[in-house]
Amino acid sequence: MFAKPRKDLQSKSAVGGAITVIAGTTTALLFVAQIYLYIIGSARHSLHLSQSQPVPFLPGQPNPFESRKHDAQGKIPLKLHVTFPHLSCDKLELRLDGAAPRVHDFEPGRPARIEKRRPNPIEVNAIYGHDPTKQFSGCTLKARLRIPIVGGQVTISMTQGTWMHATQEIMMLAQKLEGDKNQINEQLGNSYNVSHYIHSIQFGTPFSKAEAMPLEQRAHMIDNPYGGIAVENLQVKLIPTVHETILGTQNTYQLSVVDHTVQPETLVSSGVPVLPGLTMGYDFTPLAVHHVEGRDNFFVFLSSLVSIVGGVFVTVSLFTGCVLHSAVAVAKKKD
């Protein structure tokens, strides 16, 4: 118990009142700040080895990817939404690791097919803005796949027949126009232009705290002397991220993307076995990020509040005593 000091032993002054006001304001601000930090919680980051997913392929056993149990553990969803504004849908194809997607590559409970259609007004506006002169041409491709948690490649490109027809037409125009690239480009127009707009490409569940989504709202417009024929090569690194909150734990992925464009001259001269369009190679990092959000223990929070109040008043008492003793000492020296 602290005894209340007698009024005749207290010395009141303007300096003391100012110190009291400052101390009370500081205590209130620190008190409110501590409560706010406790409510919103704190985030901690750490690195761990990512969890491996062994997939045994033994002779005579069914493919484990076809079982629903393994499908939930060894694969993640892949959602694609890409628009090619110049190519018709019959000139495009989607390939997964060099082959057409099979039935078990699609999400369970959904139609095992790739949706191809003409772009709708919303998709056209996303590419060109509100331009009334732009026609709803081209092709929008959407798919919901499931991919194993190992490195692979997804390709949205011209069909083999379209590419052969394009190379023959370019060679004929080059002979006819004596290699004039400007005239070749005018003759080709946008018949084989593989410019595209990535509305969204999602691997698994995106990390909600990510600062940027590199595979969303991404335009890649190609302008070269060969009618926009090229390959956009995306290299995607997938970083497993375990997001823990007070509501539960969620396995998510962050992305790191490197972009490179392969021009048609390189395709022909180097014999690159890739068709013009969009090629996306992906791989998973062996390290996983653990992002933990939570609150401190309630007793730790309570002790922090008590420490703030006690610390401020102790500091003020020491400061006030120092100032008063200094003033008394100076007054005695003057006398």
mmCIF file of C-alpha atoms in Angstrom, residues 2-334:
data_model
loop_
_atom_site.group_PDB
_atom_site.id
_atom_site.type_symbol
_atom_site.label_atom_id
_atom_site.label_comp_id
_atom_site.label_asym_id
_atom_site.label_seq_id
_atom_site.Cartn_x
_atom_site.Cartn_y
_atom_site.Cartn_z
ATOM 1 C CA PHE A 2 1.275 3.434 -0.961
ATOM 2 C CA ALA A 3 0.457 6.152 1.511
ATOM 3 C CA LYS A 4 -0.955 9.299 0.020
ATOM 4 C CA PRO A 5 1.441 12.203 0.657
ATOM 5 C CA ARG A 6 0.194 15.146 2.698
ATOM 6 C CA LYS A 7 -0.702 18.260 0.749
ATOM 7 C CA ASP A 8 1.559 20.478 2.852
ATOM 8 C CA LEU A 9 4.531 18.306 1.822
ATOM 9 C CA GLN A 10 3.763 18.612 -1.920
ATOM 10 C CA SER A 11 5.257 21.422 -3.976
ATOM 11 C CA LYS A 12 3.169 22.361 -6.992
ATOM 12 C CA SER A 13 4.731 24.089 -9.987
ATOM 13 C CA ALA A 14 4.104 24.681 -13.682
ATOM 14 C CA VAL A 15 7.091 22.487 -14.598
ATOM 15 C CA GLY A 16 5.749 19.645 -12.495
ATOM 16 C CA GLY A 17 2.326 19.992 -14.096
ATOM 17 C CA ALA A 18 3.844 19.915 -17.587
ATOM 18 C CA ILE A 19 5.860 16.808 -16.709
ATOM 19 C CA THR A 20 2.730 15.124 -15.369
ATOM 20 C CA VAL A 21 0.778 15.910 -18.556
ATOM 21 C CA ILE A 22 3.598 14.595 -20.754
ATOM 22 C CA ALA A 23 3.896 11.443 -18.642
ATOM 23 C CA GLY A 24 0.155 10.800 -18.729
ATOM 24 C CA THR A 25 -0.046 11.346 -22.498
ATOM 25 C CA THR A 26 2.928 9.074 -23.142
ATOM 26 C CA THR A 27 1.455 6.374 -20.935
ATOM 27 C CA ALA A 28 -1.920 6.570 -22.716
ATOM 28 C CA LEU A 29 -0.344 6.400 -26.189
ATOM 29 C CA LEU A 30 1.883 3.449 -25.295
ATOM 30 C CA PHE A 31 -1.075 1.731 -23.625
ATOM 31 C CA VAL A 32 -3.264 2.100 -26.741
ATOM 32 C CA ALA A 33 -0.411 1.087 -29.060
ATOM 33 C CA GLN A 34 0.219 -2.080 -27.055
ATOM 34 C CA ILE A 35 -3.468 -3.027 -27.190
ATOM 35 C CA TYR A 36 -3.546 -2.373 -30.971
ATOM 36 C CA LEU A 37 -0.467 -4.550 -31.566
ATOM 37 C CA TYR A 38 -2.001 -7.317 -29.502
ATOM 38 C CA ILE A 39 -5.257 -7.172 -31.497
ATOM 39 C CA ILE A 40 -3.668 -7.227 -34.984
ATOM 40 C CA GLY A 41 -1.037 -9.750 -33.923
ATOM 41 C CA SER A 42 2.429 -10.189 -35.358
ATOM 42 C CA ALA A 43 3.943 -12.135 -38.252
ATOM 43 C CA ARG A 44 7.035 -14.315 -38.145
ATOM 44 C CA HIS A 45 8.879 -15.819 -41.101
ATOM 45 C CA SER A 46 11.098 -18.880 -41.189
ATOM 46 C CA LEU A 47 12.547 -21.275 -43.765
ATOM 47 C CA HIS A 48 12.083 -25.031 -43.677
ATOM 48 C CA LEU A 49 12.594 -27.926 -46.054
ATOM 49 C CA SER A 50 9.455 -28.386 -48.119
ATOM 50 C CA GLN A 51 7.496 -31.578 -47.647
ATOM 51 C CA SER A 52 8.257 -34.190 -50.285
ATOM 52 C CA GLN A 53 5.540 -36.119 -52.089
ATOM 53 C CA PRO A 54 6.807 -39.599 -53.062
ATOM 54 C CA VAL A 55 4.955 -41.152 -55.994
ATOM 55 C CA PRO A 56 5.788 -44.856 -56.470
ATOM 56 C CA PHE A 57 5.468 -46.200 -60.013
ATOM 57 C CA LEU A 58 5.801 -49.947 -59.734
ATOM 58 C CA PRO A 59 5.211 -52.298 -62.649
ATOM 59 C CA GLY A 60 1.776 -53.821 -62.670
ATOM 60 C CA GLN A 61 0.273 -51.232 -60.318
ATOM 61 C CA PRO A 62 -2.309 -48.640 -61.331
ATOM 62 C CA ASN A 63 -1.180 -45.078 -61.839
ATOM 63 C CA PRO A 64 -1.447 -43.473 -58.371
ATOM 64 C CA PHE A 65 -2.318 -40.116 -59.977
ATOM 65 C CA GLU A 66 -5.651 -41.630 -61.017
ATOM 66 C CA SER A 67 -6.724 -42.268 -57.422
ATOM 67 C CA ARG A 68 -8.648 -39.523 -55.665
ATOM 68 C CA LYS A 69 -6.654 -40.029 -52.462
ATOM 69 C CA HIS A 70 -3.311 -39.333 -54.108
ATOM 70 C CA ASP A 71 -4.824 -36.645 -56.315
ATOM 71 C CA ALA A 72 -5.490 -34.569 -53.195
ATOM 72 C CA GLN A 73 -1.938 -35.063 -51.851
ATOM 73 C CA GLY A 74 0.408 -35.262 -54.816
ATOM 74 C CA LYS A 75 -1.083 -32.608 -57.109
ATOM 75 C CA ILE A 76 -2.032 -28.961 -56.968
ATOM 76 C CA PRO A 77 -4.590 -27.044 -59.068
ATOM 77 C CA LEU A 78 -3.431 -25.062 -62.090
ATOM 78 C CA LYS A 79 -5.870 -22.469 -63.425
ATOM 79 C CA LEU A 80 -5.261 -20.889 -66.833
ATOM 80 C CA HIS A 81 -7.036 -17.894 -68.355
ATOM 81 C CA VAL A 82 -5.240 -16.485 -71.409
ATOM 82 C CA THR A 83 -6.466 -14.531 -74.443
ATOM 83 C CA PHE A 84 -4.801 -14.459 -77.886
ATOM 84 C CA PRO A 85 -6.429 -11.445 -79.590
ATOM 85 C CA HIS A 86 -5.287 -12.313 -83.148
ATOM 86 C CA LEU A 87 -5.387 -16.108 -83.484
ATOM 87 C CA SER A 88 -8.554 -18.122 -83.904
ATOM 88 C CA CYS A 89 -9.202 -21.045 -81.569
ATOM 89 C CA ASP A 90 -8.558 -23.687 -84.263
ATOM 90 C CA LYS A 91 -4.950 -22.452 -84.518
ATOM 91 C CA LEU A 92 -4.170 -22.911 -80.805
ATOM 92 C CA GLU A 93 -3.488 -25.926 -78.634
ATOM 93 C CA LEU A 94 -2.574 -26.537 -74.997
ATOM 94 C CA ARG A 95 0.031 -29.123 -74.090
ATOM 95 C CA LEU A 96 1.145 -30.350 -70.694
ATOM 96 C CA ASP A 97 4.715 -31.673 -70.604
ATOM 97 C CA GLY A 98 4.663 -32.020 -74.382
ATOM 98 C CA ALA A 99 1.389 -33.935 -74.605
ATOM 99 C CA ALA A 100 -2.286 -33.100 -74.711
ATOM 100 C CA PRO A 101 -3.893 -33.141 -71.226
ATOM 101 C CA ARG A 102 -5.487 -36.466 -70.314
ATOM 102 C CA VAL A 103 -8.666 -37.037 -68.364
ATOM 103 C CA HIS A 104 -6.968 -37.359 -64.973
ATOM 104 C CA ASP A 105 -5.075 -34.082 -65.561
ATOM 105 C CA PHE A 106 -8.304 -32.113 -65.058
ATOM 106 C CA GLU A 107 -9.887 -31.214 -61.734
ATOM 107 C CA PRO A 108 -12.236 -33.918 -60.385
ATOM 108 C CA GLY A 109 -15.907 -33.096 -60.644
ATOM 109 C CA ARG A 110 -15.445 -30.754 -63.614
ATOM 110 C CA PRO A 111 -15.718 -31.340 -67.358
ATOM 111 C CA ALA A 112 -12.472 -32.816 -68.675
ATOM 112 C CA ARG A 113 -12.048 -30.290 -71.441
ATOM 113 C CA ILE A 114 -10.313 -27.065 -72.367
ATOM 114 C CA GLU A 115 -12.647 -24.129 -72.868
ATOM 115 C CA LYS A 116 -11.928 -22.226 -76.088
ATOM 116 C CA ARG A 117 -14.139 -19.342 -77.168
ATOM 117 C CA ARG A 118 -14.136 -15.827 -78.554
ATOM 118 C CA PRO A 119 -13.148 -13.116 -76.045
ATOM 119 C CA ASN A 120 -16.043 -11.428 -74.271
ATOM 120 C CA PRO A 121 -16.275 -7.606 -73.908
ATOM 121 C CA ILE A 122 -14.707 -7.663 -70.415
ATOM 122 C CA GLU A 123 -11.646 -9.537 -71.687
ATOM 123 C CA VAL A 124 -11.326 -7.256 -74.715
ATOM 124 C CA ASN A 125 -11.506 -4.168 -72.480
ATOM 125 C CA ALA A 126 -8.786 -5.630 -70.258
ATOM 126 C CA ILE A 127 -6.497 -5.839 -73.308
ATOM 127 C CA TYR A 128 -7.355 -2.705 -75.295
ATOM 128 C CA GLY A 129 -9.279 -0.566 -72.815
ATOM 129 C CA HIS A 130 -12.624 0.907 -73.818
ATOM 130 C CA ASP A 131 -11.796 1.149 -77.519
ATOM 131 C CA PRO A 132 -14.956 0.822 -79.664
ATOM 132 C CA THR A 133 -12.902 0.193 -82.824
ATOM 133 C CA LYS A 134 -11.572 -3.146 -81.578
ATOM 134 C CA GLN A 135 -13.444 -6.211 -82.755
ATOM 135 C CA PHE A 136 -14.070 -9.283 -80.581
ATOM 136 C CA SER A 137 -11.666 -11.502 -82.527
ATOM 137 C CA GLY A 138 -9.092 -13.973 -81.326
ATOM 138 C CA CYS A 139 -9.440 -16.771 -78.800
ATOM 139 C CA THR A 140 -9.714 -17.062 -75.034
ATOM 140 C CA LEU A 141 -8.459 -20.279 -73.473
ATOM 141 C CA LYS A 142 -9.458 -21.405 -69.987
ATOM 142 C CA ALA A 143 -8.586 -24.633 -68.208
ATOM 143 C CA ARG A 144 -8.539 -26.037 -64.681
ATOM 144 C CA LEU A 145 -5.877 -28.733 -64.418
ATOM 145 C CA ARG A 146 -4.094 -30.619 -61.678
ATOM 146 C CA ILE A 147 -0.319 -30.998 -61.920
ATOM 147 C CA PRO A 148 2.087 -33.155 -59.880
ATOM 148 C CA ILE A 149 4.325 -31.349 -57.417
ATOM 149 C CA VAL A 150 7.372 -31.760 -59.658
ATOM 150 C CA GLY A 151 8.834 -29.577 -62.372
ATOM 151 C CA GLY A 152 7.049 -29.476 -65.719
ATOM 152 C CA GLN A 153 6.034 -27.366 -68.675
ATOM 153 C CA VAL A 154 2.781 -25.882 -69.932
ATOM 154 C CA THR A 155 2.554 -24.674 -73.520
ATOM 155 C CA ILE A 156 -0.156 -22.681 -75.285
ATOM 156 C CA SER A 157 1.028 -22.430 -78.870
ATOM 157 C CA MET A 158 0.168 -22.665 -82.524
ATOM 158 C CA THR A 159 -0.757 -26.076 -83.804
ATOM 159 C CA GLN A 160 1.869 -27.915 -85.825
ATOM 160 C CA GLY A 161 -0.144 -27.444 -89.026
ATOM 161 C CA THR A 162 -0.501 -23.697 -88.466
ATOM 162 C CA TRP A 163 3.236 -23.320 -87.880
ATOM 163 C CA MET A 164 4.102 -25.261 -91.045
ATOM 164 C CA HIS A 165 1.696 -23.125 -93.054
ATOM 165 C CA ALA A 166 3.199 -19.950 -91.553
ATOM 166 C CA THR A 167 6.787 -20.944 -92.366
ATOM 167 C CA GLN A 168 5.856 -21.822 -95.949
ATOM 168 C CA GLU A 169 4.075 -18.485 -96.416
ATOM 169 C CA ILE A 170 7.016 -16.550 -94.952
ATOM 170 C CA MET A 171 9.485 -18.342 -97.235
ATOM 171 C CA MET A 172 7.330 -17.653 -100.286
ATOM 172 C CA LEU A 173 6.963 -13.972 -99.370
ATOM 173 C CA ALA A 174 10.707 -13.687 -98.699
ATOM 174 C CA GLN A 175 11.485 -14.987 -102.214
ATOM 175 C CA LYS A 176 8.788 -12.891 -103.850
ATOM 176 C CA LEU A 177 9.648 -9.653 -102.013
ATOM 177 C CA GLU A 178 13.419 -10.239 -102.063
ATOM 178 C CA GLY A 179 13.672 -10.361 -98.276
ATOM 179 C CA ASP A 180 12.078 -6.977 -97.626
ATOM 180 C CA LYS A 181 11.000 -7.402 -93.988
ATOM 181 C CA ASN A 182 8.682 -4.402 -93.976
ATOM 182 C CA GLN A 183 6.704 -5.698 -96.953
ATOM 183 C CA ILE A 184 6.690 -9.225 -95.501
ATOM 184 C CA ASN A 185 5.241 -7.857 -92.287
ATOM 185 C CA GLU A 186 2.552 -5.940 -94.208
ATOM 186 C CA GLN A 187 1.590 -9.011 -96.214
ATOM 187 C CA LEU A 188 1.379 -11.247 -93.140
ATOM 188 C CA GLY A 189 -0.588 -8.772 -91.035
ATOM 189 C CA ASN A 190 -1.771 -10.382 -87.806
ATOM 190 C CA SER A 191 -2.615 -13.762 -89.290
ATOM 191 C CA TYR A 192 -0.002 -15.508 -87.123
ATOM 192 C CA ASN A 193 0.497 -12.921 -84.396
ATOM 193 C CA VAL A 194 0.855 -14.736 -81.059
ATOM 194 C CA SER A 195 0.562 -11.649 -78.857
ATOM 195 C CA HIS A 196 -1.380 -12.608 -75.763
ATOM 196 C CA TYR A 197 -2.791 -11.352 -72.507
ATOM 197 C CA ILE A 198 -2.569 -13.409 -69.322
ATOM 198 C CA HIS A 199 -5.663 -12.677 -67.283
ATOM 199 C CA SER A 200 -4.644 -15.133 -64.600
ATOM 200 C CA ILE A 201 -2.421 -18.170 -64.117
ATOM 201 C CA GLN A 202 -2.634 -19.655 -60.625
ATOM 202 C CA PHE A 203 -0.625 -22.507 -59.156
ATOM 203 C CA GLY A 204 -2.427 -23.926 -56.162
ATOM 204 C CA THR A 205 -3.715 -21.354 -53.672
ATOM 205 C CA PRO A 206 -2.020 -17.938 -54.099
ATOM 206 C CA PHE A 207 -0.372 -16.421 -51.039
ATOM 207 C CA SER A 208 -2.745 -13.665 -49.929
ATOM 208 C CA LYS A 209 0.041 -11.512 -48.429
ATOM 209 C CA ALA A 210 2.123 -11.407 -51.624
ATOM 210 C CA GLU A 211 3.035 -7.894 -52.749
ATOM 211 C CA ALA A 212 2.636 -8.704 -56.455
ATOM 212 C CA MET A 213 0.999 -11.309 -58.684
ATOM 213 C CA PRO A 214 3.365 -11.622 -61.681
ATOM 214 C CA LEU A 215 1.032 -13.919 -63.648
ATOM 215 C CA GLU A 216 -2.089 -11.777 -63.449
ATOM 216 C CA GLN A 217 -3.127 -8.957 -65.813
ATOM 217 C CA ARG A 218 0.057 -9.442 -67.844
ATOM 218 C CA ALA A 219 0.189 -8.297 -71.480
ATOM 219 C CA HIS A 220 2.809 -9.520 -73.953
ATOM 220 C CA MET A 221 2.409 -7.742 -77.293
ATOM 221 C CA ILE A 222 4.809 -8.872 -80.022
ATOM 222 C CA ASP A 223 5.848 -6.521 -82.801
ATOM 223 C CA ASN A 224 8.513 -7.854 -85.174
ATOM 224 C CA PRO A 225 9.070 -8.008 -88.954
ATOM 225 C CA TYR A 226 7.471 -11.458 -89.183
ATOM 226 C CA GLY A 227 3.908 -10.688 -88.220
ATOM 227 C CA GLY A 228 4.287 -11.083 -84.469
ATOM 228 C CA ILE A 229 5.598 -14.659 -84.545
ATOM 229 C CA ALA A 230 7.691 -15.430 -81.441
ATOM 230 C CA VAL A 231 7.797 -17.484 -78.261
ATOM 231 C CA GLU A 232 7.377 -15.996 -74.806
ATOM 232 C CA ASN A 233 9.350 -18.251 -72.500
ATOM 233 C CA LEU A 234 8.352 -17.921 -68.840
ATOM 234 C CA GLN A 235 10.400 -19.623 -66.149
ATOM 235 C CA VAL A 236 8.390 -19.864 -62.941
ATOM 236 C CA LYS A 237 9.823 -20.766 -59.553
ATOM 237 C CA LEU A 238 7.148 -21.908 -57.120
ATOM 238 C CA ILE A 239 7.924 -21.243 -53.470
ATOM 239 C CA PRO A 240 5.801 -23.348 -51.093
ATOM 240 C CA THR A 241 4.455 -21.097 -48.356
ATOM 241 C CA VAL A 242 2.697 -22.343 -45.233
ATOM 242 C CA HIS A 243 0.371 -19.595 -44.010
ATOM 243 C CA GLU A 244 -0.618 -20.082 -40.372
ATOM 244 C CA THR A 245 -3.226 -17.872 -38.687
ATOM 245 C CA ILE A 246 -5.469 -18.194 -35.660
ATOM 246 C CA LEU A 247 -8.122 -19.565 -38.042
ATOM 247 C CA GLY A 248 -5.990 -22.427 -39.326
ATOM 248 C CA THR A 249 -3.154 -23.437 -41.653
ATOM 249 C CA GLN A 250 -3.177 -23.086 -45.436
ATOM 250 C CA ASN A 251 -0.653 -24.364 -47.981
ATOM 251 C CA THR A 252 -0.058 -21.654 -50.580
ATOM 252 C CA TYR A 253 2.513 -20.740 -53.232
ATOM 253 C CA GLN A 254 4.493 -17.631 -54.093
ATOM 254 C CA LEU A 255 5.884 -17.053 -57.588
ATOM 255 C CA SER A 256 9.134 -15.812 -59.045
ATOM 256 C CA VAL A 257 8.936 -15.254 -62.824
ATOM 257 C CA VAL A 258 11.658 -14.701 -65.432
ATOM 258 C CA ASP A 259 10.596 -13.730 -68.962
ATOM 259 C CA HIS A 260 12.454 -14.236 -72.252
ATOM 260 C CA THR A 261 11.219 -13.798 -75.827
ATOM 261 C CA VAL A 262 12.576 -16.091 -78.574
ATOM 262 C CA GLN A 263 12.389 -14.440 -82.005
ATOM 263 C CA PRO A 264 11.480 -16.407 -85.164
ATOM 264 C CA GLU A 265 15.016 -16.196 -86.552
ATOM 265 C CA THR A 266 16.243 -18.139 -83.530
ATOM 266 C CA LEU A 267 13.437 -20.663 -83.865
ATOM 267 C CA VAL A 268 14.399 -21.454 -87.466
ATOM 268 C CA SER A 269 18.207 -21.212 -87.303
ATOM 269 C CA SER A 270 18.702 -23.022 -83.976
ATOM 270 C CA GLY A 271 16.001 -25.616 -84.481
ATOM 271 C CA VAL A 272 14.315 -24.860 -81.162
ATOM 272 C CA PRO A 273 11.656 -27.598 -80.682
ATOM 273 C CA VAL A 274 9.029 -25.116 -79.505
ATOM 274 C CA LEU A 275 6.092 -23.731 -81.433
ATOM 275 C CA PRO A 276 5.321 -19.992 -81.385
ATOM 276 C CA GLY A 277 3.124 -18.929 -78.491
ATOM 277 C CA LEU A 278 3.459 -19.088 -74.714
ATOM 278 C CA THR A 279 5.763 -21.604 -73.042
ATOM 279 C CA MET A 280 5.870 -21.772 -69.275
ATOM 280 C CA GLY A 281 8.322 -23.967 -67.423
ATOM 281 C CA TYR A 282 7.806 -24.336 -63.685
ATOM 282 C CA ASP A 283 9.675 -25.908 -60.814
ATOM 283 C CA PHE A 284 9.326 -26.114 -57.031
ATOM 284 C CA THR A 285 11.976 -24.854 -54.614
ATOM 285 C CA PRO A 286 13.201 -27.326 -51.960
ATOM 286 C CA LEU A 287 12.737 -24.691 -49.248
ATOM 287 C CA ALA A 288 9.352 -23.619 -47.921
ATOM 288 C CA VAL A 289 8.481 -20.335 -46.238
ATOM 289 C CA HIS A 290 6.487 -20.508 -43.015
ATOM 290 C CA HIS A 291 4.466 -17.340 -42.452
ATOM 291 C CA VAL A 292 2.974 -17.457 -38.961
ATOM 292 C CA GLU A 293 0.495 -14.835 -37.780
ATOM 293 C CA GLY A 294 -0.629 -14.838 -34.172
ATOM 294 C CA ARG A 295 -0.827 -13.027 -30.857
ATOM 295 C CA ASP A 296 1.439 -13.137 -27.842
ATOM 296 C CA ASN A 297 0.363 -14.951 -24.727
ATOM 297 C CA PHE A 298 -2.222 -12.956 -22.757
ATOM 298 C CA PHE A 299 -0.031 -12.876 -19.642
ATOM 299 C CA VAL A 300 2.864 -11.533 -21.721
ATOM 300 C CA PHE A 301 0.520 -8.835 -23.023
ATOM 301 C CA LEU A 302 -0.656 -8.027 -19.482
ATOM 302 C CA SER A 303 2.894 -7.816 -18.147
ATOM 303 C CA SER A 304 3.764 -5.464 -21.047
ATOM 304 C CA LEU A 305 0.938 -3.124 -20.055
ATOM 305 C CA VAL A 306 2.033 -3.123 -16.420
ATOM 306 C CA SER A 307 5.645 -2.536 -17.479
ATOM 307 C CA ILE A 308 4.614 0.435 -19.635
ATOM 308 C CA VAL A 309 2.685 2.135 -16.814
ATOM 309 C CA GLY A 310 5.273 1.377 -14.146
ATOM 310 C CA GLY A 311 8.207 2.243 -16.393
ATOM 311 C CA VAL A 312 6.819 5.629 -17.383
ATOM 312 C CA PHE A 313 6.095 6.656 -13.801
ATOM 313 C CA VAL A 314 9.481 5.442 -12.554
ATOM 314 C CA THR A 315 11.234 7.337 -15.363
ATOM 315 C CA VAL A 316 9.228 10.480 -14.641
ATOM 316 C CA SER A 317 9.964 10.206 -10.917
ATOM 317 C CA LEU A 318 13.695 9.894 -11.571
ATOM 318 C CA PHE A 319 13.653 12.751 -14.049
ATOM 319 C CA THR A 320 11.608 14.985 -11.708
ATOM 320 C CA GLY A 321 13.874 14.194 -8.754
ATOM 321 C CA CYS A 322 16.962 14.966 -10.825
ATOM 322 C CA VAL A 323 15.535 18.283 -11.999
ATOM 323 C CA LEU A 324 14.422 19.331 -8.489
ATOM 324 C CA HIS A 325 17.706 18.363 -6.830
ATOM 325 C CA SER A 326 19.615 20.196 -9.545
ATOM 326 C CA ALA A 327 17.490 23.303 -9.028
ATOM 327 C CA VAL A 328 18.002 23.152 -5.239
ATOM 328 C CA ALA A 329 21.765 22.711 -5.627
ATOM 329 C CA VAL A 330 21.979 25.680 -8.004
ATOM 330 C CA ALA A 331 19.911 27.828 -5.615
ATOM 331 C CA LYS A 332 22.209 26.960 -2.679
ATOM 332 C CA LYS A 333 25.320 27.908 -4.652
ATOM 333 C CA LYS A 334 23.798 31.282 -5.524
#
